[in-house]
Amino acid sequence: MVTAQHLLFELGSEELPPKTLLKLSNALLNNITQGLNAAELTFTGSKAYATPRRLAVFIENLATAQPDKTVEKRGPAIQAAFAPDGSPSKAALGFAVSCGTSFDQLERLKTDKGEWLSFTQAVKGQATENLIPDIIRQSIAGLPIAKRMRWGSFTTEFVRPVHWAVLLYGDSVIDTEILGLKTGAATQGHRFHAPQKITLTKPEDYADVLYKQGRVIADLEQRKTLIRDAAQKAAAAVHGQAHIEDDLLEEIAALNEWPVPITGTFDPRFLELPPEVLITTMQTNQKYFPVKNADGGLLANFITFSNIESTNPKSIQQGNERVVTPRLSDAEFFWNQDRKKTLEDRVESLSSVVFQENLGTVFAKTKRVQNLAKFIAGHLNANIELAERAALLAKTDLMTEMVGEFGNLQGIMGRYYALADNEPEEVALAIEEQYFPKQSGSPTADSTTGQVLAIAEKIDTLVGIFAVGLIPTGDKDPYALRRAALGILRTIIENKLNINIIELTEFAGAQIKTTSDQSGTSDRVIDFIFDRLKGYCLDQGYTADEFDAVITVTPAEPLDFMQRLQAVKAFRQLPEAESLAAANKRIRNILKKSESQPAASVGALLEPQEKQLLQAALQSADDIQPLLAQRNYQATLNRLAGLRNDVDAFFDHVMVMTDDLDLRANRLALLNLLSEQFLTCADISKLQS
């Protein structure tokens, strides 16, 4: 008896949006496997396929039916199941009807919490082929499609019109209707190379049959690998290397079912343009891979991919060369026109651009960022004049033709135009670095002025948007405030900058002029920043309790926070750590619950163990002062770890809450002295054993 068979579902359509093809493919696979799991249908593997004209899912060894199972239903409690005369109550009779049985077939379920009526029923599992159609339909309905469309006279909706649907289970078709199409076993190959219908007989042969008979590479990842390798081989033929970015690689793979490389050239005069301009033009407008030489400079070549294996590839090459020339000519025109005005000449025009309706124009933001840059540079002993100049010019490239055409070049073009204006090199670099880090894992600003400007620009946005009440919720973060907060933290921490984030936030808030109620804005922003810091720390391998130990003492400087965190992580590796963490927790609980106040200073003590602990604590207090002055928290905690034996002896032999109130106050004062010493670094009582 066959207990499992392979399943194939394929939906054929008009060309799907290339930038969302992978997302749709992954979502369809995820939705179907979740549906199978929910239906308790077992399988041993799954795989998604995606091309410009199809989405497909293969399920390996899918069980032919749900497992049979026994279902126990609990009804009303026994006291509610019978009327006073002993006859079944309405509740009992209703429960029997809901179970599809009679009252006399019900059972009694006894537990330590009471007794209820119950009904046990053997439920036979449904056949897989009866369940699959609804699972497929629900999976399609749940796809992340921003805008669905209708076509012809159909009422069904999808991202593009659909033309065929394959639903093959084993060697048999599951007859149903998907998006208005009757399912079958016939797929379609390449639109030009193999336009005829292709009949599939086995789900496991899907990719191989499409490749051999249909001239289609169904696996998106396989096409990406092929494209990457073919591009590099083509580039090597012109003594270069293909410049391949992952997003474009994925998009080209999503545009081609049978990718064929074509190498083209362009006029070398365009190499006088900034390389980022050429790269952006080729990648964004033309979907070409630029080609670089061994030194990283651009060659006058590009690699494109055709979706057909032409008998005359030269004509395709020439067509692409004709198309790219006017694109590059436009970029050349923008470059020449933009340099006729300096960036400084464009500052006033920022008054015509609204940053946010309640926060004013980009010019108003520029003035705020200038003040912030001066404030930060002063605290870092950096060059204030350079910081203010960079802040003044930071957004002016937004008013250029080039950035108007290619928004992703903001900052980059600012650097080039600043250098063309003979601005200081550090100012030019800072204009680009204000946007660093651009994404997770990418580098922070390298120059000091760039670091100052990056922090100033981000904190102004963060505080301003919070001040007008546009706080991120859920997945919605239109102003990228989470990224801004993390960017501030990374810039400070990774460049070892001593910046007080509380003072900085309050200074930024004082500059915001808005009609909105700003009370509590600084506190909300600081909480938001430290929430991002927690995520950053967890990603760095620190634990939640280590973070909690440090956040309790509220360090105002992120760099100082990380130094404390490193010390706590090292401390917990010491043999004394667990005992001292437990003792600190005990100390904090005693101090918190005590109705008596500790004495102002430790007075007379009786027991030798408490006298010894006092002497040890006074000595450690002296010893850690120079260490704290150097922010050497690890050495501080190592020194405090030396108190372990005296602390243990104290708790073994001394009762803190004695009836002698003066003695109790002195003992509490001793514990307070110990607690305060540890709190100079972190609250180690938060550490879990």
XYZ file of C-alpha atoms in Angstrom:
689
model
C 0.000 0.000 0.000
C 1.382 3.405 -1.029
C 1.621 5.673 2.004
C 3.402 8.679 0.469
C 3.802 10.301 -2.939
C 5.444 13.433 -4.308
C 3.320 16.534 -4.974
C 3.883 19.263 -7.563
C 1.976 22.501 -7.860
C 2.820 24.989 -10.593
C 1.019 28.224 -11.456
C 1.842 29.702 -14.871
C 1.286 33.377 -15.551
C 2.303 36.475 -17.443
C 5.746 37.808 -16.471
C 5.860 38.258 -12.691
C 7.360 41.349 -11.007
C 11.101 40.575 -10.883
C 11.839 42.455 -7.665
C 9.269 40.453 -5.722
C 9.617 37.066 -7.413
C 11.772 35.533 -4.679
C 9.496 36.914 -1.954
C 6.413 35.447 -3.655
C 8.146 32.111 -4.196
C 9.274 31.802 -0.589
C 5.857 32.855 0.685
C 4.059 30.283 -1.461
C 6.353 27.516 -0.214
C 5.942 28.648 3.382
C 2.150 28.915 3.118
C 1.778 25.471 1.574
C 4.052 23.720 4.075
C 2.263 25.469 6.940
C -1.051 24.307 5.498
C 0.202 20.740 5.258
C 1.470 20.836 8.823
C -1.822 22.242 10.063
C -3.632 19.404 8.300
C -1.225 16.919 9.924
C 0.009 15.718 6.541
C 3.595 14.561 6.872
C 6.313 15.032 4.232
C 10.090 14.651 4.118
C 11.141 17.708 2.119
C 10.033 20.704 0.078
C 11.411 23.030 -2.571
C 10.265 26.178 -4.344
C 10.819 26.981 -8.022
C 10.347 30.374 -9.639
C 10.851 31.836 -13.101
C 9.437 34.975 -14.764
C 6.376 32.957 -15.873
C 5.790 30.494 -13.050
C 5.709 29.771 -9.343
C 6.013 26.131 -8.321
C 6.313 24.049 -5.167
C 7.510 20.443 -4.923
C 6.659 18.413 -1.819
C 8.621 15.217 -1.251
C 6.990 12.065 0.115
C 3.703 13.619 1.127
C 1.497 11.232 3.125
C -1.540 9.969 1.226
C -3.885 10.671 4.134
C -4.120 12.240 7.529
C -3.478 9.848 10.410
C -6.509 8.329 12.077
C -6.968 9.702 15.575
C -9.131 9.532 18.632
C -10.849 12.766 19.648
C -12.104 13.254 23.184
C -14.628 16.016 23.756
C -15.463 17.304 27.213
C -19.056 18.299 27.943
C -20.841 19.885 30.896
C -19.882 19.083 34.484
C -21.835 16.206 36.020
C -23.708 18.534 38.413
C -25.005 20.426 35.370
C -25.688 17.329 33.308
C -28.818 16.142 35.162
C -32.106 17.684 36.160
C -33.341 17.292 39.806
C -35.357 14.250 38.753
C -32.261 12.541 37.371
C -33.107 13.038 33.706
C -30.536 14.496 31.292
C -30.392 18.291 31.342
C -30.700 20.429 28.213
C -26.956 21.024 28.386
C -26.256 17.277 28.383
C -28.664 16.586 25.527
C -27.231 19.518 23.528
C -23.703 18.165 24.051
C -24.779 14.727 22.758
C -26.328 16.303 19.647
C -23.138 18.331 18.987
C -21.173 15.071 19.111
C -23.562 13.367 16.697
C -24.585 10.720 19.223
C -27.217 9.933 21.850
C -27.034 10.682 25.567
C -26.628 7.044 26.520
C -23.417 6.840 24.457
C -21.712 9.559 26.502
C -19.049 8.692 29.066
C -17.883 10.207 32.331
C -14.447 11.810 32.636
C -13.035 11.944 36.167
C -10.075 14.147 37.088
C -8.712 15.535 40.346
C -10.562 18.750 39.519
C -13.983 17.220 39.017
C -16.144 15.040 36.783
C -17.602 15.831 33.347
C -19.564 14.191 30.573
C -17.303 13.273 27.660
C -17.422 11.624 24.268
C -14.612 9.721 22.625
C -14.741 9.354 18.863
C -12.450 7.670 16.372
C -11.856 10.080 13.464
C -10.580 8.652 10.204
C -8.013 10.822 8.458
C -9.049 12.432 5.181
C -7.333 11.601 1.930
C -4.583 14.061 0.957
C -5.977 14.658 -2.516
C -9.205 15.959 -0.922
C -7.330 18.439 1.262
C -4.742 19.789 -1.170
C -7.007 22.063 -3.285
C -8.100 24.188 -0.327
C -4.555 24.314 1.042
C -3.328 25.596 -2.346
C -6.118 28.170 -2.641
C -5.530 29.481 0.878
C -1.794 29.624 0.237
C -2.294 31.749 -2.870
C -4.746 34.020 -1.067
C -2.150 34.602 1.643
C 0.640 35.741 -0.687
C 2.144 39.203 0.029
C 0.785 40.964 -3.060
C 0.473 44.734 -2.678
C -1.828 45.188 -5.679
C -3.870 42.347 -7.160
C -5.310 42.614 -10.648
C -8.242 41.153 -12.570
C -8.187 40.249 -16.260
C -10.734 39.516 -18.947
C -14.136 38.645 -17.568
C -12.696 36.749 -14.587
C -13.453 37.750 -10.999
C -10.323 36.051 -9.687
C -7.347 38.215 -8.702
C -3.597 37.697 -8.785
C -0.456 39.738 -9.273
C -0.528 38.918 -13.023
C -2.994 37.069 -15.313
C -2.616 33.291 -14.979
C -2.656 30.820 -17.877
C -2.143 27.296 -16.548
C -2.056 25.313 -13.339
C -0.387 21.967 -12.692
C -1.401 19.892 -9.680
C 0.207 16.483 -9.812
C 0.169 13.995 -6.935
C 2.199 10.919 -7.758
C 1.329 10.148 -11.371
C -2.231 11.470 -11.074
C -3.721 14.921 -11.490
C -5.776 16.313 -8.614
C -8.779 17.703 -10.471
C -9.789 21.080 -9.116
C -9.926 24.751 -10.044
C -7.234 27.283 -9.095
C -7.791 30.978 -9.873
C -10.385 30.018 -12.467
C -8.112 27.463 -14.166
C -8.759 23.737 -14.359
C -5.706 21.913 -13.064
C -3.838 19.431 -15.237
C -0.409 17.948 -15.952
C 0.583 20.261 -18.824
C 3.165 22.993 -18.260
C 4.744 25.379 -20.754
C 8.378 25.840 -21.686
C 10.304 28.908 -22.805
C 8.087 31.454 -24.540
C 10.237 31.422 -27.721
C 12.465 28.339 -27.610
C 9.772 25.841 -26.559
C 6.301 27.417 -26.715
C 4.509 24.080 -26.985
C 2.778 22.410 -24.038
C 4.818 19.852 -22.098
C 3.079 17.019 -20.244
C 4.537 16.095 -16.868
C 4.227 12.523 -15.616
C 6.102 12.631 -12.315
C 6.504 15.535 -9.872
C 10.152 14.651 -9.253
C 10.976 15.072 -12.964
C 9.686 18.670 -13.062
C 12.947 20.634 -13.175
C 14.690 18.139 -15.464
C 11.821 18.025 -17.978
C 11.581 21.826 -18.096
C 15.313 22.078 -18.695
C 15.540 19.436 -21.416
C 12.233 19.938 -23.211
C 11.305 23.484 -22.250
C 14.637 25.346 -22.249
C 13.740 26.673 -18.805
C 15.931 26.624 -15.693
C 13.247 26.424 -13.033
C 15.471 26.878 -9.969
C 16.050 30.575 -9.193
C 19.204 29.889 -7.172
C 20.600 27.753 -9.999
C 20.004 30.613 -12.443
C 21.738 33.052 -10.081
C 24.805 30.820 -9.933
C 24.804 30.384 -13.706
C 24.476 34.155 -14.261
C 27.232 34.985 -11.787
C 29.634 32.480 -13.355
C 28.754 33.465 -16.929
C 29.176 37.180 -16.149
C 32.607 36.636 -14.651
C 33.655 34.493 -17.601
C 32.461 37.155 -20.058
C 34.246 39.887 -18.089
C 37.457 37.878 -18.011
C 37.342 37.739 -21.817
C 37.812 41.545 -21.851
C 40.447 41.347 -19.072
C 38.128 42.504 -16.318
C 35.886 41.420 -13.458
C 32.119 41.782 -13.343
C 30.830 44.111 -10.607
C 27.942 42.033 -9.230
C 25.605 43.256 -6.490
C 23.210 40.746 -4.960
C 20.020 42.727 -5.602
C 20.738 43.094 -9.305
C 21.839 39.464 -9.593
C 18.508 38.370 -8.123
C 16.572 40.713 -10.410
C 18.337 39.480 -13.560
C 17.688 35.882 -12.501
C 14.028 36.821 -12.070
C 13.900 38.295 -15.583
C 15.351 35.319 -17.449
C 14.314 31.680 -17.808
C 17.265 30.867 -20.090
C 19.946 33.511 -19.390
C 22.581 34.093 -22.085
C 25.429 36.594 -21.482
C 26.099 39.450 -23.901
C 29.176 41.695 -23.593
C 28.857 45.291 -24.759
C 30.966 48.446 -24.866
C 30.396 52.179 -24.515
C 32.335 55.319 -25.424
C 35.441 55.554 -23.164
C 34.850 59.292 -22.737
C 32.146 58.452 -20.212
C 34.823 57.021 -17.907
C 35.566 60.629 -16.932
C 32.311 60.611 -14.951
C 32.365 59.462 -11.308
C 32.308 55.645 -11.372
C 29.261 55.536 -9.071
C 27.308 57.452 -11.734
C 28.181 54.942 -14.445
C 27.506 51.980 -12.175
C 24.124 53.362 -11.104
C 23.128 54.167 -14.685
C 24.053 50.701 -15.917
C 22.540 48.846 -12.970
C 19.383 50.864 -12.337
C 18.336 51.807 -15.860
C 19.731 48.965 -17.924
C 20.163 45.980 -15.564
C 23.779 45.619 -16.716
C 26.750 44.366 -14.732
C 29.590 46.921 -14.981
C 33.103 45.610 -15.571
C 36.151 46.642 -13.519
C 39.860 46.230 -14.063
C 42.245 44.614 -11.588
C 42.687 47.947 -9.749
C 38.952 48.428 -9.280
C 38.582 51.075 -11.987
C 35.791 50.796 -14.550
C 36.316 49.507 -18.056
C 34.217 50.712 -20.994
C 32.327 47.399 -20.981
C 29.172 45.910 -19.538
C 27.610 42.447 -19.264
C 23.908 42.003 -19.945
C 21.764 38.899 -20.229
C 19.339 37.937 -22.940
C 16.436 35.568 -22.340
C 16.996 33.865 -25.686
C 19.883 32.092 -27.352
C 20.016 34.234 -30.461
C 21.436 33.143 -33.818
C 22.714 36.711 -34.132
C 23.978 37.793 -30.680
C 25.882 40.679 -32.282
C 22.605 42.426 -33.050
C 21.544 42.128 -29.382
C 24.897 43.551 -28.328
C 24.572 46.494 -30.706
C 21.015 47.163 -29.603
C 22.090 47.394 -25.961
C 25.031 49.626 -26.877
C 22.662 51.983 -28.713
C 20.348 52.126 -25.702
C 23.005 52.762 -23.051
C 24.654 55.681 -24.886
C 21.832 58.217 -24.371
C 21.543 57.124 -20.735
C 25.210 57.855 -20.154
C 24.913 61.091 -22.140
C 22.155 62.238 -19.773
C 24.371 61.481 -16.785
C 27.221 63.390 -18.438
C 24.905 66.372 -18.960
C 23.803 66.336 -15.306
C 27.436 66.171 -14.172
C 28.440 69.161 -16.259
C 25.368 71.233 -15.404
C 25.527 70.581 -11.667
C 29.091 71.846 -11.397
C 28.088 75.267 -12.734
C 26.782 76.059 -9.224
C 28.595 75.395 -5.974
C 26.999 73.496 -3.143
C 27.042 76.652 -1.060
C 24.990 78.381 -3.769
C 22.312 75.724 -3.237
C 21.911 76.124 0.532
C 19.112 78.703 0.336
C 17.136 76.530 -2.090
C 16.737 73.954 0.701
C 14.041 76.309 2.041
C 11.790 75.125 -0.778
C 11.903 71.483 0.318
C 9.755 70.308 3.231
C 11.443 67.828 5.546
C 8.303 67.135 7.578
C 5.236 69.348 7.749
C 5.506 69.968 11.501
C 9.295 70.236 11.516
C 9.755 72.656 8.654
C 12.060 72.622 5.668
C 15.325 70.893 4.942
C 16.961 74.306 5.442
C 15.571 74.435 8.993
C 16.868 70.921 9.585
C 20.274 71.984 8.241
C 20.492 74.768 10.832
C 19.573 72.345 13.635
C 22.138 69.821 12.454
C 24.765 72.579 12.316
C 24.155 73.359 15.980
C 24.234 69.688 16.874
C 27.475 69.168 14.951
C 29.054 72.066 16.840
C 27.824 70.605 20.139
C 29.146 67.110 19.384
C 32.463 68.299 17.931
C 33.035 70.431 21.021
C 32.524 67.432 23.311
C 34.898 65.320 21.219
C 37.529 68.055 20.820
C 37.043 67.708 17.080
C 37.325 70.487 14.491
C 34.174 72.557 15.034
C 34.677 74.656 11.900
C 34.823 71.583 9.652
C 31.825 70.028 11.404
C 29.686 73.139 10.912
C 30.748 73.480 7.282
C 29.934 69.848 6.530
C 26.540 70.217 8.217
C 25.772 73.354 6.182
C 26.445 71.584 2.882
C 25.195 68.128 3.886
C 21.850 68.184 2.054
C 22.661 70.520 -0.830
C 23.274 67.731 -3.334
C 19.555 66.953 -3.037
C 19.078 70.052 -5.209
C 21.280 68.760 -8.052
C 20.095 67.232 -11.314
C 22.121 64.075 -10.737
C 20.607 63.257 -7.344
C 17.206 64.240 -8.678
C 17.617 61.469 -11.246
C 19.453 58.960 -9.051
C 18.314 59.330 -5.452
C 20.653 56.578 -4.263
C 23.626 58.839 -5.102
C 22.816 61.405 -2.419
C 25.868 62.013 -0.300
C 28.107 60.365 -2.894
C 27.534 63.177 -5.379
C 27.788 65.670 -2.539
C 31.344 64.440 -1.976
C 32.268 64.818 -5.639
C 30.699 68.264 -5.956
C 32.320 69.439 -2.707
C 35.739 68.387 -3.994
C 34.997 70.173 -7.288
C 34.209 73.295 -5.198
C 37.589 72.962 -3.438
C 35.977 72.264 -0.072
C 38.264 70.577 2.504
C 38.567 66.867 1.808
C 37.211 65.966 5.265
C 34.118 68.097 4.643
C 33.547 66.372 1.300
C 33.962 62.930 2.837
C 31.634 63.790 5.730
C 28.855 64.726 3.296
C 28.899 61.133 2.046
C 29.503 59.574 5.458
C 26.480 61.257 7.081
C 24.422 58.340 5.713
C 26.721 55.670 7.210
C 26.100 52.928 8.179
C 23.850 52.440 5.191
C 22.640 48.991 6.200
C 23.151 46.277 8.767
C 26.786 45.273 8.965
C 28.055 48.024 6.664
C 30.831 50.333 7.931
C 30.309 53.448 10.023
C 31.791 56.822 9.122
C 35.589 56.744 9.085
C 36.453 60.439 9.380
C 35.915 62.314 12.642
C 33.853 65.001 10.903
C 31.826 62.281 9.187
C 31.134 60.638 12.544
C 30.024 63.974 14.027
C 27.732 64.704 11.080
C 26.292 61.163 10.976
C 25.327 61.362 14.658
C 23.986 64.924 14.390
C 21.841 64.190 11.351
C 20.358 61.020 12.825
C 19.639 62.372 16.318
C 17.855 65.399 14.823
C 15.630 63.126 12.737
C 14.995 60.795 15.652
C 14.084 63.476 18.190
C 12.140 65.546 15.673
C 9.941 62.709 14.452
C 9.322 61.570 18.040
C 8.421 65.139 18.995
C 5.603 65.241 16.429
C 4.289 61.886 17.608
C 5.268 59.692 14.641
C 6.728 56.898 16.765
C 7.353 53.581 14.938
C 4.774 50.885 15.606
C 5.011 47.266 14.548
C 6.579 46.970 11.105
C 5.809 50.598 10.246
C 8.842 52.852 10.396
C 8.582 55.267 7.434
C 11.383 57.514 8.704
C 13.723 54.556 9.384
C 14.078 55.593 13.028
C 15.192 52.153 14.172
C 18.011 52.255 11.655
C 18.871 55.811 12.722
C 19.069 54.846 16.400
C 21.230 51.832 15.656
C 23.406 53.964 13.377
C 24.000 56.444 16.211
C 24.920 53.646 18.594
C 27.234 51.878 16.168
C 28.998 55.114 15.239
C 29.599 55.934 18.902
C 30.569 52.451 20.065
C 32.623 51.232 17.125
C 34.601 54.477 16.931
C 35.023 54.700 20.722
C 33.410 58.132 21.091
C 32.651 59.464 24.565
C 29.202 60.952 23.984
C 26.501 61.354 26.616
C 23.367 60.218 24.785
C 21.053 61.833 27.348
C 22.678 65.267 27.027
C 22.728 64.905 23.236
C 19.043 63.981 23.083
C 18.044 66.868 25.338
C 20.112 69.329 23.276
C 18.466 68.058 20.090
C 15.021 68.341 21.665
C 15.628 71.938 22.747
C 16.013 72.923 19.086
C 12.726 71.441 17.904
C 10.046 74.063 17.393
C 6.644 72.482 16.907
C 3.097 72.921 18.108
C 3.018 69.311 19.297
C 3.246 68.479 23.001
C 6.925 67.585 23.479
C 6.732 66.616 27.149
C 8.468 63.314 27.681
C 9.987 63.257 24.181
C 13.573 62.972 25.431
C 12.686 60.084 27.747
C 10.878 58.231 24.952
C 13.778 58.720 22.553
C 16.314 57.539 25.132
C 14.214 54.434 25.884
C 13.953 53.797 22.141
C 17.719 54.099 21.689
C 18.449 51.751 24.585
C 15.953 49.236 23.186
C 18.035 49.231 19.996
C 21.177 48.935 22.122
C 19.790 45.792 23.712
C 19.252 44.203 20.310
C 22.766 45.239 19.275
C 24.265 43.715 22.427
C 22.361 40.446 22.030
C 23.594 40.237 18.430
C 27.136 40.714 19.757
C 26.785 37.623 21.945
C 25.920 39.205 25.287
C 23.014 37.778 27.289
C 19.825 39.485 28.421
C 20.738 39.264 32.109
C 24.169 40.798 31.431
C 22.430 43.683 29.657
C 19.961 44.063 32.542
C 22.841 44.179 35.033
C 24.289 47.215 33.253
C 21.085 49.032 32.288
C 20.094 49.113 35.958
C 22.872 51.612 36.712
C 21.806 53.740 33.676
C 25.126 54.665 32.062
C 24.574 57.734 29.874
C 27.347 56.969 27.386
C 26.895 54.008 25.008
C 30.661 53.422 24.920
C 30.771 53.364 28.724
C 27.791 50.981 28.667
C 29.678 48.548 26.434
C 32.797 48.736 28.604
C 30.697 47.834 31.639
C 28.997 45.049 29.707
C 32.328 43.554 28.682
C 33.410 43.644 32.334
C 30.219 41.899 33.487
C 30.654 39.159 30.879
C 34.236 38.601 32.024
C 33.216 38.732 35.712
C 30.639 35.979 35.375
C 33.389 33.617 34.217
C 35.134 33.971 37.604
C 34.622 31.205 40.213
C 33.421 33.852 42.692
C 30.745 35.223 40.341
C 27.793 32.973 41.197
C 28.245 33.322 44.958
C 28.678 37.113 44.766
C 25.697 37.524 42.432
C 23.541 35.583 44.911
C 24.932 37.608 47.825
C 24.224 40.880 46.005
C 20.675 39.753 45.318
C 20.303 38.976 49.022
C 21.785 42.351 49.979
C 19.468 44.242 47.617
C 16.419 42.365 48.963
C 17.389 43.068 52.592
C 17.914 46.769 51.884
C 14.676 46.997 49.896
C 12.522 45.260 52.517
C 14.095 46.820 55.570
C 11.950 49.354 57.386
C 15.051 50.591 59.182
C 17.299 53.061 57.436
C 21.023 52.293 57.218
C 23.220 54.458 59.381
C 24.938 57.358 57.633
C 28.215 55.567 58.230
C 29.109 52.175 59.607
C 29.318 52.401 63.396
C 30.103 49.842 66.063
C 29.912 46.190 65.057
C 30.123 43.090 67.286
C 31.006 39.955 65.360
C 34.535 39.374 64.023
C 33.108 38.420 60.607
C 31.336 41.744 60.173
C 34.362 43.680 61.412
C 36.508 41.807 58.902
C 34.031 42.516 56.112
C 34.014 46.218 56.997
C 37.799 46.420 56.813
C 37.790 44.526 53.514
C 35.057 46.774 52.112
C 36.824 49.985 53.146
C 40.030 48.730 51.553
C 38.289 47.729 48.322
C 36.572 51.141 48.220
C 40.009 52.781 48.196
C 41.393 50.287 45.696
C 38.662 50.690 43.076
C 38.664 54.503 42.945
C 41.623 54.829 40.523
C 40.254 51.910 38.479
C 36.872 53.607 38.115
C 38.569 56.858 37.148
C 40.164 54.921 34.271
C 36.852 53.194 33.465
C 38.610 49.907 34.059
C 35.453 48.091 35.063
C 36.874 44.633 34.551
C 39.683 45.281 37.041
C 37.139 46.854 39.398
C 34.924 43.776 39.394
C 37.956 41.514 39.709
C 38.957 43.469 42.824
C 35.438 43.244 44.251
C 35.446 39.503 43.584
C 38.080 39.310 46.293
C 35.366 40.109 48.853
C 33.647 36.773 48.309
C 35.038 34.884 51.331
C 34.358 37.778 53.699
C 30.826 38.204 52.338
C 30.119 34.470 52.694
C 31.465 34.467 56.253
C 29.309 37.472 57.126
C 26.086 35.816 56.000
C 27.066 32.530 57.664
C 27.586 34.095 61.102
C 25.765 37.430 61.288
C 22.035 38.185 61.584
C 21.412 41.538 59.944
C 17.888 42.151 61.237
C 18.798 41.972 64.929
C 16.488 43.442 67.588
C 19.210 45.932 68.498
C 18.127 48.786 66.214
C 21.455 50.635 66.338
C 23.379 47.489 65.504
C 20.861 46.684 62.754
C 21.355 50.161 61.236
C 25.121 49.683 61.264
C 24.862 46.303 59.605
C 22.524 47.723 56.989
C 25.049 50.514 56.427
C 27.729 47.880 55.845
C 25.546 46.101 53.293
C 24.753 49.431 51.643
C 28.475 50.165 51.388
C 28.986 46.829 49.636
C 26.006 47.316 47.332
C 27.158 50.776 46.271
C 30.620 49.472 45.436
C 29.244 46.862 43.056
C 26.790 49.360 41.570
C 29.717 51.507 40.471
C 29.969 48.982 37.609
C 26.681 47.100 37.313
C 23.987 45.377 39.313
C 25.419 41.872 39.361
C 22.420 40.669 41.353
C 20.665 40.565 37.953
C 22.922 37.752 36.759
C 21.152 34.414 36.567
C 22.946 31.299 37.785
